[in-house]
Each structure stands twice: as C-alpha cells, then as structure tokens.
Short mmCIF file of C-alpha atoms in Angstrom, two decimals:
data_model
loop_
_atom_site.label_atom_id
_atom_site.label_comp_id
_atom_site.label_asym_id
_atom_site.label_seq_id
_atom_site.Cartn_x
_atom_site.Cartn_y
_atom_site.Cartn_z
CA MET A 104 78.19 96.28 67.15
CA LYS A 105 81.39 94.44 68.16
CA SER A 106 84.60 95.82 66.50
CA THR A 107 87.14 93.62 64.87
CA SER A 108 90.20 92.61 66.86
CA LYS A 109 93.63 92.93 65.21
CA MET A 110 95.61 89.94 66.31
CA LEU A 111 99.31 89.23 66.06
CA CYS A 112 100.29 85.58 66.36
CA LEU A 113 103.40 84.01 67.77
CA VAL A 114 104.63 80.94 65.84
CA ASP A 115 107.53 78.61 66.08
CA GLY A 116 109.66 76.09 64.10
CA GLU A 117 108.67 73.20 66.42
CA HIS A 118 105.32 72.95 64.69
CA TYR A 119 104.91 71.51 61.14
CA LEU A 120 104.08 74.47 59.03
CA PRO A 121 100.72 73.15 57.68
CA VAL A 122 99.59 72.71 61.27
CA THR A 123 100.36 76.36 62.14
CA GLN A 124 98.65 77.26 58.86
CA GLU A 125 95.47 75.45 59.93
CA SER A 126 95.45 77.21 63.25
CA ILE A 127 95.81 80.62 61.58
CA ASP A 128 92.93 79.88 59.25
CA ILE A 129 90.73 78.82 62.16
CA LEU A 130 91.40 82.11 63.86
CA ASN A 131 90.91 84.05 60.74
CA ASN A 132 87.50 82.39 60.17
CA LEU A 133 86.28 83.56 63.65
CA GLU A 134 84.12 86.59 63.78
CA HIS A 135 85.60 89.86 64.72
CA ILE A 136 89.23 88.64 64.37
CA ASP A 137 91.74 89.83 61.90
CA ILE A 138 95.19 88.21 61.85
CA VAL A 139 97.41 91.02 60.65
CA ALA A 140 100.86 89.38 61.16
CA ALA A 141 102.95 86.83 62.99
CA VAL A 142 106.28 86.81 64.78
CA PHE A 143 108.54 83.73 64.50
CA ILE A 144 109.99 83.21 68.03
CA GLY A 145 112.37 80.41 67.41
CA GLY A 146 112.76 76.56 67.05
CA THR A 147 114.34 74.41 64.18
CA GLU A 148 112.98 70.98 64.56
CA LYS A 149 110.54 71.24 61.73
CA LEU A 150 112.02 74.33 60.19
CA ARG A 151 112.73 73.72 56.48
CA ASP A 152 113.04 77.20 55.25
CA ASP A 153 113.82 80.21 57.71
CA SER A 154 112.95 82.88 55.22
CA GLU A 155 110.18 85.43 56.05
CA GLU A 156 109.06 85.21 52.47
CA SER A 157 108.35 81.47 52.51
CA TYR A 158 106.53 81.60 55.85
CA SER A 159 104.51 84.65 54.87
CA LYS A 160 103.48 82.90 51.75
CA VAL A 161 102.28 79.76 53.39
CA LEU A 162 100.51 81.42 56.24
CA GLY A 163 99.06 84.25 54.08
CA ILE A 164 100.08 86.90 56.52
CA PRO A 165 103.43 88.81 57.05
CA VAL A 166 105.75 86.81 59.30
CA HIS A 167 108.64 88.50 60.94
CA PHE A 168 111.83 86.89 62.17
CA ALA A 169 114.19 88.30 64.77
CA LYS A 170 117.80 88.89 63.49
CA THR A 171 119.64 88.53 66.85
CA GLU A 172 117.33 87.83 69.90
CA ASP A 173 116.83 84.33 71.31
CA ILE A 174 113.34 85.15 72.16
CA PRO A 175 112.31 88.28 70.11
CA TYR A 176 110.67 90.21 72.96
CA ASN A 177 111.39 93.57 71.46
CA LEU A 178 110.29 92.54 67.95
CA ILE A 179 106.89 91.56 69.50
CA VAL A 180 106.53 95.03 70.80
CA GLU A 181 107.64 96.55 67.65
CA MET A 182 105.05 94.57 65.67
CA ILE A 183 102.34 95.41 68.20
CA ASN A 184 102.86 99.09 67.37
CA LYS A 185 103.44 98.62 63.66
CA TYR A 186 100.16 96.88 63.13
CA ASN A 187 98.16 98.64 65.96
CA VAL A 188 97.47 95.26 67.46
CA ASP A 189 94.72 94.53 70.09
CA THR A 190 95.63 90.91 70.85
CA VAL A 191 98.68 88.69 70.86
CA MET A 192 97.86 85.06 70.39
CA ASP A 193 100.56 82.50 71.43
CA LEU A 194 100.60 79.43 69.09
CA SER A 195 104.01 78.31 70.41
CA ASP A 196 104.72 75.81 73.05
CA GLU A 197 107.47 74.03 75.03
CA PRO A 198 110.45 73.89 74.44
CA ILE A 199 110.50 77.39 72.84
CA LEU A 200 108.47 79.05 75.56
CA ASP A 201 108.64 78.06 79.15
CA TYR A 202 106.76 79.67 81.99
CA PRO A 203 109.25 82.44 82.71
CA LYS A 204 109.52 83.35 78.99
CA ARG A 205 105.84 83.57 78.67
CA PHE A 206 105.53 85.70 81.74
CA LYS A 207 108.21 87.93 80.30
CA ILE A 208 106.20 88.12 77.06
CA ALA A 209 103.05 88.91 79.10
CA CYS A 210 104.76 91.76 80.90
CA LYS A 211 105.88 93.20 77.51
CA VAL A 212 102.57 92.88 75.88
CA LEU A 213 100.49 94.22 78.71
CA GLY A 214 102.87 97.14 78.85
CA GLN A 215 101.63 98.05 75.39
CA ASN A 216 98.02 97.93 76.77
CA VAL A 217 97.34 94.86 74.61
CA SER A 218 95.90 91.38 75.57
CA TYR A 219 98.09 88.30 75.68
CA GLN A 220 96.45 84.83 75.29
CA GLY A 221 96.90 81.22 74.45
CA PRO A 222 94.91 78.01 74.37
CA ASP A 223 94.07 78.07 77.98
CA PHE A 224 95.20 81.54 79.33
CA LYS A 225 94.41 85.15 78.76
CA PHE A 226 95.96 88.13 80.43
CA ASP A 227 94.22 91.55 79.73
CA PRO A 228 95.61 95.02 80.43
CA ILE A 229 94.63 96.50 83.72
CA THR A 230 91.60 98.83 83.65
CA GLN A 231 92.42 102.52 83.63
CA TYR A 232 89.32 104.84 83.67
CA GLU A 233 90.10 108.29 82.16
CA VAL A 234 87.96 110.23 84.62
CA MET A 235 90.33 112.65 86.31
CA GLU A 236 89.83 116.42 85.79
CA LYS A 237 92.81 117.44 87.87
CA PRO A 238 96.56 116.22 87.82
CA SER A 239 97.17 112.96 89.63
CA ILE A 240 99.59 110.27 90.57
CA LYS A 241 99.29 106.56 91.54
CA ILE A 242 101.38 104.96 94.34
CA ILE A 243 101.48 101.21 93.77
CA GLY A 244 103.59 98.31 94.88
CA THR A 245 104.89 94.85 94.17
CA GLY A 246 103.25 93.33 97.21
CA LYS A 247 101.51 93.95 100.63
CA ARG A 248 103.20 95.30 103.69
CA ILE A 249 105.91 97.17 101.87
CA GLY A 250 104.91 100.64 102.95
CA LYS A 251 102.45 102.09 100.37
CA THR A 252 100.43 103.89 102.98
CA ALA A 253 103.50 105.22 104.82
CA VAL A 254 104.86 106.55 101.45
CA SER A 255 101.54 107.97 100.64
CA GLY A 256 101.44 109.83 103.86
CA PHE A 257 104.96 111.20 103.28
CA VAL A 258 104.09 112.27 99.75
CA SER A 259 100.76 113.90 100.91
CA ARG A 260 102.38 115.91 103.78
CA LEU A 261 105.27 116.98 101.51
CA ILE A 262 103.25 118.34 98.56
CA ASN A 263 100.64 119.82 100.98
CA LYS A 264 103.39 121.70 102.69
CA HIS A 265 104.51 123.06 99.32
CA GLY A 266 101.09 124.33 98.48
CA TYR A 267 99.75 121.74 96.01
CA GLU A 268 96.55 121.05 97.99
CA PRO A 269 96.33 117.32 97.57
CA CYS A 270 93.70 114.77 98.51
CA VAL A 271 94.31 111.01 98.85
CA ILE A 272 91.90 108.25 97.42
CA ALA A 273 92.68 104.92 98.93
CA MET A 274 91.17 101.52 98.22
CA GLY A 275 91.34 98.81 100.89
CA ARG A 276 89.84 95.42 101.52
CA GLY A 277 87.93 96.95 104.45
CA GLY A 278 86.82 100.05 102.79
CA PRO A 279 83.36 101.48 102.80
CA LYS A 280 80.49 100.42 100.37
CA GLU A 281 80.26 104.14 99.11
CA PRO A 282 83.24 106.20 98.87
CA GLU A 283 83.70 108.03 102.09
CA ILE A 284 85.19 111.42 102.73
CA VAL A 285 87.31 111.85 105.82
CA HIS A 286 88.28 115.47 106.50
CA GLY A 287 91.70 114.80 108.02
CA GLU A 288 92.45 118.58 107.77
CA LYS A 289 89.44 119.29 110.08
CA LEU A 290 88.77 116.35 112.24
CA GLU A 291 90.51 115.74 115.52
CA ILE A 292 91.19 111.99 115.05
CA THR A 293 91.77 110.61 118.50
CA PRO A 294 91.99 107.04 119.72
CA GLU A 295 88.48 107.62 121.37
CA PHE A 296 87.10 108.95 118.02
CA LEU A 297 88.55 105.89 116.08
CA LEU A 298 87.20 103.39 118.75
CA GLU A 299 83.76 104.93 118.44
CA GLN A 300 83.91 104.50 114.66
CA SER A 301 84.96 100.91 115.14
CA GLN A 302 82.06 100.27 117.42
CA LYS A 303 79.70 101.60 114.71
CA GLY A 304 81.05 98.78 112.43
CA VAL A 305 83.58 100.97 110.53
CA HIS A 306 86.97 99.52 109.78
CA ALA A 307 88.60 102.35 111.56
CA ALA A 308 92.19 101.19 110.58
CA SER A 309 91.57 101.21 106.94
CA ASP A 310 94.01 102.93 104.81
CA HIS A 311 92.04 106.18 104.27
CA TRP A 312 91.70 106.73 108.09
CA GLU A 313 95.47 106.09 108.33
CA ASP A 314 96.05 108.62 105.61
CA ALA A 315 93.79 111.20 107.29
CA LEU A 316 95.47 110.88 110.57
CA MET A 317 99.01 110.78 109.42
CA SER A 318 98.74 113.46 106.73
CA ARG A 319 96.04 115.71 108.02
CA ILE A 320 94.47 116.16 104.59
CA LEU A 321 91.13 115.22 102.94
CA THR A 322 90.96 111.56 102.10
CA ILE A 323 88.51 109.42 100.23
CA GLY A 324 88.06 105.77 101.30
CA CYS A 325 87.22 103.15 98.71
CA ARG A 326 86.85 99.40 98.82
CA ARG A 327 88.26 96.54 96.67
CA CYS A 328 87.93 92.81 96.51
CA GLY A 329 90.30 90.41 94.75
CA GLY A 330 93.66 90.99 93.16
CA GLY A 331 94.63 89.69 89.73
CA MET A 332 98.14 88.62 88.78
CA ALA A 333 98.84 91.85 86.92
CA GLY A 334 96.90 94.08 89.38
CA GLU A 335 93.35 94.10 88.22
CA VAL A 336 90.64 93.94 90.96
CA PHE A 337 87.29 92.08 91.00
CA LEU A 338 85.33 94.75 92.60
CA THR A 339 86.07 98.30 93.47
CA ASN A 340 84.22 101.51 93.90
CA MET A 341 87.31 103.66 93.15
CA LYS A 342 85.84 105.04 89.91
CA LYS A 343 83.23 106.69 92.05
CA GLY A 344 85.90 107.76 94.49
CA ALA A 345 87.84 109.38 91.60
CA LYS A 346 84.76 111.26 90.44
CA LEU A 347 84.24 112.45 94.03
CA ALA A 348 87.92 113.66 94.09
CA ASN A 349 87.05 115.87 90.95
CA GLN A 350 84.49 117.66 93.11
CA VAL A 351 86.28 118.22 96.45
CA ASP A 352 88.33 121.23 97.31
CA ALA A 353 91.71 119.86 96.30
CA LYS A 354 93.97 120.56 93.33
CA PHE A 355 95.94 117.43 93.09
CA ALA A 356 94.92 113.68 93.56
CA ILE A 357 97.06 110.78 94.92
CA PHE A 358 95.59 107.36 94.31
CA GLU A 359 96.94 104.76 96.66
CA GLY A 360 97.09 101.06 95.70
CA SER A 361 96.23 98.14 97.96
CA GLY A 362 98.65 95.14 98.23
CA ALA A 363 99.81 94.46 94.75
CA ALA A 364 96.34 95.62 93.22
CA ILE A 365 96.60 98.78 91.05
CA PRO A 366 93.89 101.55 91.18
CA PRO A 367 91.85 101.38 88.01
CA ILE A 368 92.32 105.09 87.27
CA LYS A 369 94.49 106.61 84.64
CA THR A 370 96.96 109.06 86.22
CA ASN A 371 99.73 111.36 84.94
CA LYS A 372 102.53 109.77 86.72
CA ASN A 373 103.27 106.76 88.94
CA ILE A 374 105.37 105.98 91.94
CA VAL A 375 106.09 102.28 92.31
CA LEU A 376 107.21 100.72 95.58
CA ILE A 377 109.36 97.55 95.70
CA GLY A 378 109.77 95.75 98.97
CA ALA A 379 113.43 94.73 99.20
CA ASN A 380 112.33 92.27 101.84
CA GLN A 381 110.42 90.30 99.16
CA PRO A 382 111.69 87.08 97.56
CA LEU A 383 113.62 88.01 94.41
CA ASN A 384 111.46 85.80 92.13
CA ASN A 385 108.43 87.82 93.20
CA ILE A 386 110.04 91.00 91.77
CA LYS A 387 111.94 89.78 88.80
CA ASP A 388 109.49 87.13 87.55
CA TYR A 389 105.75 86.83 87.01
CA PHE A 390 104.33 90.34 86.74
CA GLY A 391 106.95 92.11 88.84
CA PRO A 392 108.60 93.52 85.63
CA TYR A 393 105.24 94.80 84.43
CA ARG A 394 104.77 96.77 87.57
CA ILE A 395 108.30 98.08 87.56
CA SER A 396 107.83 99.32 83.99
CA LEU A 397 104.99 101.45 85.21
CA GLY A 398 107.08 103.61 87.51
CA ASP A 399 108.27 107.12 86.88
CA LEU A 400 109.92 107.06 90.38
CA ILE A 401 110.83 103.80 92.03
CA ILE A 402 111.23 103.61 95.80
CA LEU A 403 112.86 100.60 97.27
CA THR A 404 111.67 100.00 100.86
CA MET A 405 113.06 97.97 103.78
CA CYS A 406 116.60 97.95 102.50
CA GLU A 407 118.33 96.85 105.61
CA GLU A 408 119.72 93.63 107.11
CA PRO A 409 118.63 90.96 107.37
CA MET A 410 115.84 91.62 104.90
CA CYS A 411 118.18 92.97 102.22
CA ASN A 412 121.93 92.94 101.99
CA ASN A 413 124.28 94.99 99.68
CA GLU A 414 124.43 92.17 97.10
CA LYS A 415 120.63 91.83 96.74
CA LEU A 416 120.27 95.70 96.63
CA GLU A 417 122.87 95.93 93.85
CA TYR A 418 121.02 93.19 91.99
CA LEU A 419 117.68 94.85 92.36
CA GLU A 420 118.95 98.12 91.21
CA LYS A 421 120.63 96.67 88.05
CA PHE A 422 117.48 94.64 87.24
CA ILE A 423 115.17 97.70 87.63
CA LYS A 424 117.43 99.72 85.32
CA GLU A 425 117.21 97.02 82.73
CA ILE A 426 113.41 97.04 82.81
CA ASN A 427 112.87 100.81 83.32
CA PRO A 428 115.98 102.74 82.51
CA LYS A 429 114.24 106.11 82.74
CA ALA A 430 112.89 105.80 86.29
CA LYS A 431 114.73 107.41 89.22
CA ILE A 432 115.58 104.82 91.94
CA ILE A 433 115.80 105.48 95.73
CA ALA A 434 116.62 102.89 98.34
CA THR A 435 115.00 103.54 101.75
CA VAL A 436 114.25 102.23 105.17
CA PHE A 437 111.30 103.02 107.43
CA ARG A 438 111.64 104.70 110.82
CA PRO A 439 108.86 105.18 113.50
CA LYS A 440 107.50 108.55 114.23
CA PRO A 441 105.05 108.69 117.19
CA LEU A 442 102.30 111.35 116.73
CA GLY A 443 102.01 112.01 120.47
CA GLU A 444 104.36 112.50 123.45
CA ILE A 445 106.10 109.28 124.66
CA SER A 446 109.08 110.95 126.35
CA ASP A 447 109.98 109.37 129.74
CA LYS A 448 107.30 106.68 129.24
CA LYS A 449 107.44 102.92 129.34
CA VAL A 450 106.21 101.97 125.79
CA LEU A 451 104.51 98.88 124.36
CA PHE A 452 105.09 99.08 120.68
CA ALA A 453 102.74 97.45 118.17
CA THR A 454 103.92 97.22 114.50
CA THR A 455 103.69 95.38 111.24
CA ALA A 456 107.41 95.38 110.88
CA PRO A 457 109.05 91.95 110.95
CA GLU A 458 110.69 90.66 114.07
CA SER A 459 114.01 90.75 112.31
CA VAL A 460 114.21 94.63 112.57
CA LYS A 461 112.59 95.02 115.93
CA ASN A 462 115.83 95.74 117.83
CA GLU A 463 116.77 98.38 115.31
CA LEU A 464 113.28 100.10 115.81
CA ILE A 465 113.55 99.88 119.56
CA LYS A 466 117.03 101.49 119.49
CA TYR A 467 115.74 104.33 117.30
CA LEU A 468 112.60 105.01 119.40
CA GLU A 469 114.53 105.00 122.71
CA THR A 470 117.48 107.22 121.19
CA ASN A 471 115.26 109.70 119.43
CA TYR A 472 112.27 109.89 121.72
CA ASN A 473 113.69 109.31 125.16
CA CYS A 474 111.53 106.47 126.16
CA GLU A 475 111.82 102.87 127.24
CA VAL A 476 110.38 100.17 124.99
CA ILE A 477 109.45 97.45 127.43
CA GLY A 478 107.70 95.21 124.87
CA THR A 479 106.84 94.88 121.17
CA THR A 480 104.44 92.92 119.07
CA SER A 481 104.57 92.40 115.33
CA HIS A 482 101.01 90.76 115.22
CA LEU A 483 98.78 93.67 114.25
CA SER A 484 97.38 91.58 111.58
CA ASN A 485 96.87 88.54 113.79
CA ARG A 486 94.22 89.31 116.50
CA PRO A 487 94.72 86.25 118.66
CA LEU A 488 98.42 86.73 118.75
CA LEU A 489 98.25 90.45 119.20
CA LYS A 490 95.96 89.86 122.39
CA GLU A 491 98.53 87.40 123.76
CA ASP A 492 101.39 89.89 123.27
CA ILE A 493 99.50 92.77 124.77
CA LYS A 494 98.62 90.74 127.94
CA LYS A 495 102.39 90.03 128.46
CA TYR A 496 103.38 93.56 128.74
CA ILE A 497 100.20 95.80 129.45
CA ASP A 498 100.76 95.90 133.25
CA LYS A 499 104.34 97.25 132.69
CA ALA A 500 103.49 99.91 130.14
CA ASP A 501 102.47 103.73 130.35
CA VAL A 502 101.71 103.95 126.64
CA MET A 503 100.55 101.81 123.78
CA LEU A 504 102.34 102.94 120.66
CA THR A 505 100.68 101.45 117.65
CA GLU A 506 100.64 101.75 113.84
CA LEU A 507 97.21 102.26 112.52
CA LYS A 508 96.86 98.93 110.76
CA ALA A 509 94.72 95.87 110.91
CA ALA A 510 93.57 95.32 114.51
CA ALA A 511 95.13 98.51 115.84
CA VAL A 512 91.74 100.04 116.79
CA ASP A 513 89.37 97.14 117.57
CA VAL A 514 92.10 95.33 119.68
CA ALA A 515 95.17 97.36 120.47
CA THR A 516 93.40 100.61 121.19
CA LYS A 517 90.38 99.17 122.80
CA TYR A 518 92.27 96.74 125.18
CA SER A 519 94.78 99.44 126.05
CA MET A 520 92.21 102.06 126.90
CA GLU A 521 90.25 99.59 129.03
CA LYS A 522 93.51 98.96 131.05
CA GLY A 523 94.12 102.72 131.41
CA LEU A 524 97.01 103.21 129.07
CA ASN A 525 97.39 106.17 126.87
CA VAL A 526 97.26 105.29 123.17
CA VAL A 527 99.64 107.03 120.72
CA TYR A 528 99.56 106.32 117.06
CA CYS A 529 102.76 105.86 115.05
CA ASP A 530 103.78 106.91 111.48
CA ASN A 531 106.54 105.40 109.47
CA ILE A 532 108.93 107.75 107.64
CA PRO A 533 110.86 106.53 104.50
CA VAL A 534 114.51 107.63 104.88
CA PRO A 535 117.09 107.02 101.99
CA ILE A 536 119.77 104.76 103.30
CA ASN A 537 122.74 106.92 102.13
CA TYR A 538 123.73 109.92 100.24
CA LYS A 539 124.36 108.12 96.91
CA TYR A 540 120.65 108.26 96.05
CA PRO A 541 118.75 111.30 94.87
CA GLU A 542 117.21 113.40 97.56
CA LEU A 543 113.68 111.90 98.30
CA SER A 544 111.60 115.10 98.71
CA SER A 545 112.91 116.79 95.66
CA SER A 546 112.42 113.59 93.68
CA VAL A 547 108.77 113.46 94.80
CA LEU A 548 108.22 117.08 93.99
CA GLU A 549 109.75 116.62 90.57
CA ILE A 550 107.23 113.76 89.72
CA VAL A 551 104.34 115.91 91.06
CA ASN A 552 105.37 118.83 88.82
CA GLU A 553 105.75 116.47 85.78
CA ALA A 554 102.28 115.08 86.57
CA ILE A 555 100.82 118.71 86.50
CA LYS A 556 102.84 119.49 83.29
CA ASP A 557 101.45 116.23 81.75
CA PHE A 558 97.80 117.16 82.77
CA ASN A 559 98.07 120.66 81.36
CA LYS A 560 99.41 119.57 78.04
CA ASP A 561 96.11 117.87 77.39
#
C-alpha cells in the first residue's frame, strides 16, 4: 500500500490567488498527497493582502511568509522540518524564481533528503543504502579529474599506517560486472601483471586497481553507468560491493566516488573534493553547493597557477564557509611520486594533469628524483593522441613513468614494454599549499575517528 506524501508548496504574489487556490485543490485531490503548508516566496503584482492569515484562509492550509529574506531559502528548510515534509512542490514562476534561484532551492531541499519538483521537473534525494556494518566514509567530488583516487590512496595509506585496517570500495565506468576483490596487500601488481589482466578483457586501469597498487590494501571494484545532476547513478553494483566490504577482513570502509557521481551508500562521514581548476559556476551554481554541504572535510585540489590564483582561492574559501561553515577546508596541489626507481634515467612522463602545470611537474620530478624528463603526454584519456605522443619520445627514453589512468595499461604500458622500456607507475600526493591550512594527515585522522565514534553511537 502506497503511503501518503506530505507536500509543502511554494507560492507567489505574481499569481492571482484563486488560480493558486485551484492548483492547491487539484494537488489535494490527488491520491496519496497531503498538502500540509505553503511558503510565500515573494511577488507583489497580484498581492492584495500580505497577511499569513488571509492567504491561509483562502488556500485552506497554513501559509508562511518570510520576514526579511528576498527568497526565503531558510524558511523553506524550517517548514520542511516543522511539517516533516516528503516533497516540495514549486507553484511559482518567473520573475520570482529564475534558474539560479531554483537550483539554490533544489540544493537546500535535497540537503534535507526531500524531493523538489515543479510542473516539468523533479529532483530526488540521492540513494543512500543503509547497509554498512562497520564505520565508513565517502570521498566524493564536484567533478572528474580532480584527484579523488589520489586522495583516496593518500587516506587509505595514512589510516592503514595508523592501524585502522581499511578497505576501499570504488565504482568506475569500467568496473567489473560483479564486485571484484583485489588483494593489494598480497598481490605483486607489476606492469606485466596488469597487462595480462588487460589482455583478458579487464579494465586494468580502473580505479580499484589503482587503489590496490597505490595503497597496497584490499580493494573492491564496482561499476556504474550514468551520473545525475545531483550525483545519482543509473546503474551500479556498489550495494553488493558494500555488503562484500562487511564480510572482508577490514575494520573500516572507504567509498570512492566516480566523477561527480556519489556512492549510493550511507556512511558516517564524508570528504568532499573541489577542483580549483573547475569553472566557478560549476562549483557555486547548479548542484555544487549541495555537494559542498555534504562535506565534513573539504579538500581543494589543484590550487596553483594558472588553474587557480589567490583571488579565486579566497572566493572559493569564502563561498564554502557560507554553504558549510562547520567543515574544515584545506587547499592542496598534487605532486608526482614514482613507485619505482627512475634515478639517472631519461623519463617519458604520461599524466592526466593539464598542460598548464607540465613544467612544474617536470621540475619537481627532476629535482626530487634525479632524473631527466625528455618528454610528456597529458593524453592518457585519448588513445590516438597518446600513441602519437609516445612515438615522438620512445626512442629517447629509458623509462615510461605513467599514472594508472584510462589507457595507461592497454596503450602506454603495452607499447612501452614492446619497445623495451621499463614501466614505472606514478602516484599523486596531495600537499597543502602553505602553513595557514590545518595539517592534512591529522585532519583526515580526525574525520576517521569521528566516523568511528558516529558508528559506535548507533
């Protein structure tokens, strides 16, 4: 039997009151809908009486007016909680609500785990299965190629070093049909091994293989297809992966998002990554604020010129604090860390980092690892261009140094090994940009301990 949905309506003074009343009546006459209240969100064109009492009398439901706000975002949240609402129905229109304002309302409403809908749209809260039987965190982001897997690796190694015994559950667009355990703590994951997996039809550069290689802990690989505006996925086997994580010999679970898609598993705490290289409107508009609101720790990545200047960084920090004042914020850059020996070698470096920071990464590698970088390619995600770049430099190189992304195995590893080059895989380490920020390791451990505390209180 379908349960009754409690609905809060948004109404304005640009509609003639009897028209709004007729709409309320239509909704009330639908099965399984109970209109519990309305919020007046502005407009004066057809407003004859701005008293809550008169509006409530005509509409037959309590109508609440904001006292000070232009658009009463906070009042909407307050009424959602007061009436224990399931759905917010928007009966307003231009000029009171434009696109940015509606997205802001959507972020506020979804943040209360409530659906937001109008005549031709509906945004539902993301799925969050309550299946975990051990403490857990999610690592999610505001977009793709902002460093989720690198941060996941950093977090995994750190908390494993401190005795928390974690496992990682990652979902990727090339993940396996059934959740796959990779014993990173046991397997010797060599270029030859990964190439063999690739030749069997496995996507050997999928995130869970990268996690296993970089972190040397047990990982569980899952797949996903599609990514909704707020982070929902169309298809994923991550619920199965989560149940598998309950069974394995690990005491803490790290769920890793994919692109801007959010793992559909309820966790005790969340780490949110924001790429400072992203366009500002992708972060401050649409569903960027919603993702920001989910974070207990927020890590800004790629905070360096030319991707991000001081002015942009200051703006981002201020904006994040307005959305999520309780979250700790740390600004970072990524720096490469080869997993094998490249000293005194001529290196061909394959990365997903943008061309704009190429010189900085080359300088870092040559200074810290005593090598000579004779060529680079930033085309790991573009096989034809990657092949062209490799051909330019392969006869001059001793070593192929590559991140484990995209075509790193089936193209970069395969082609390099055929030409007799050693292949060394490369991690990326998040490094705070200066000392004004909280210490990264201790901040991560704090979130992990809070997640354990939150789990144990239940």
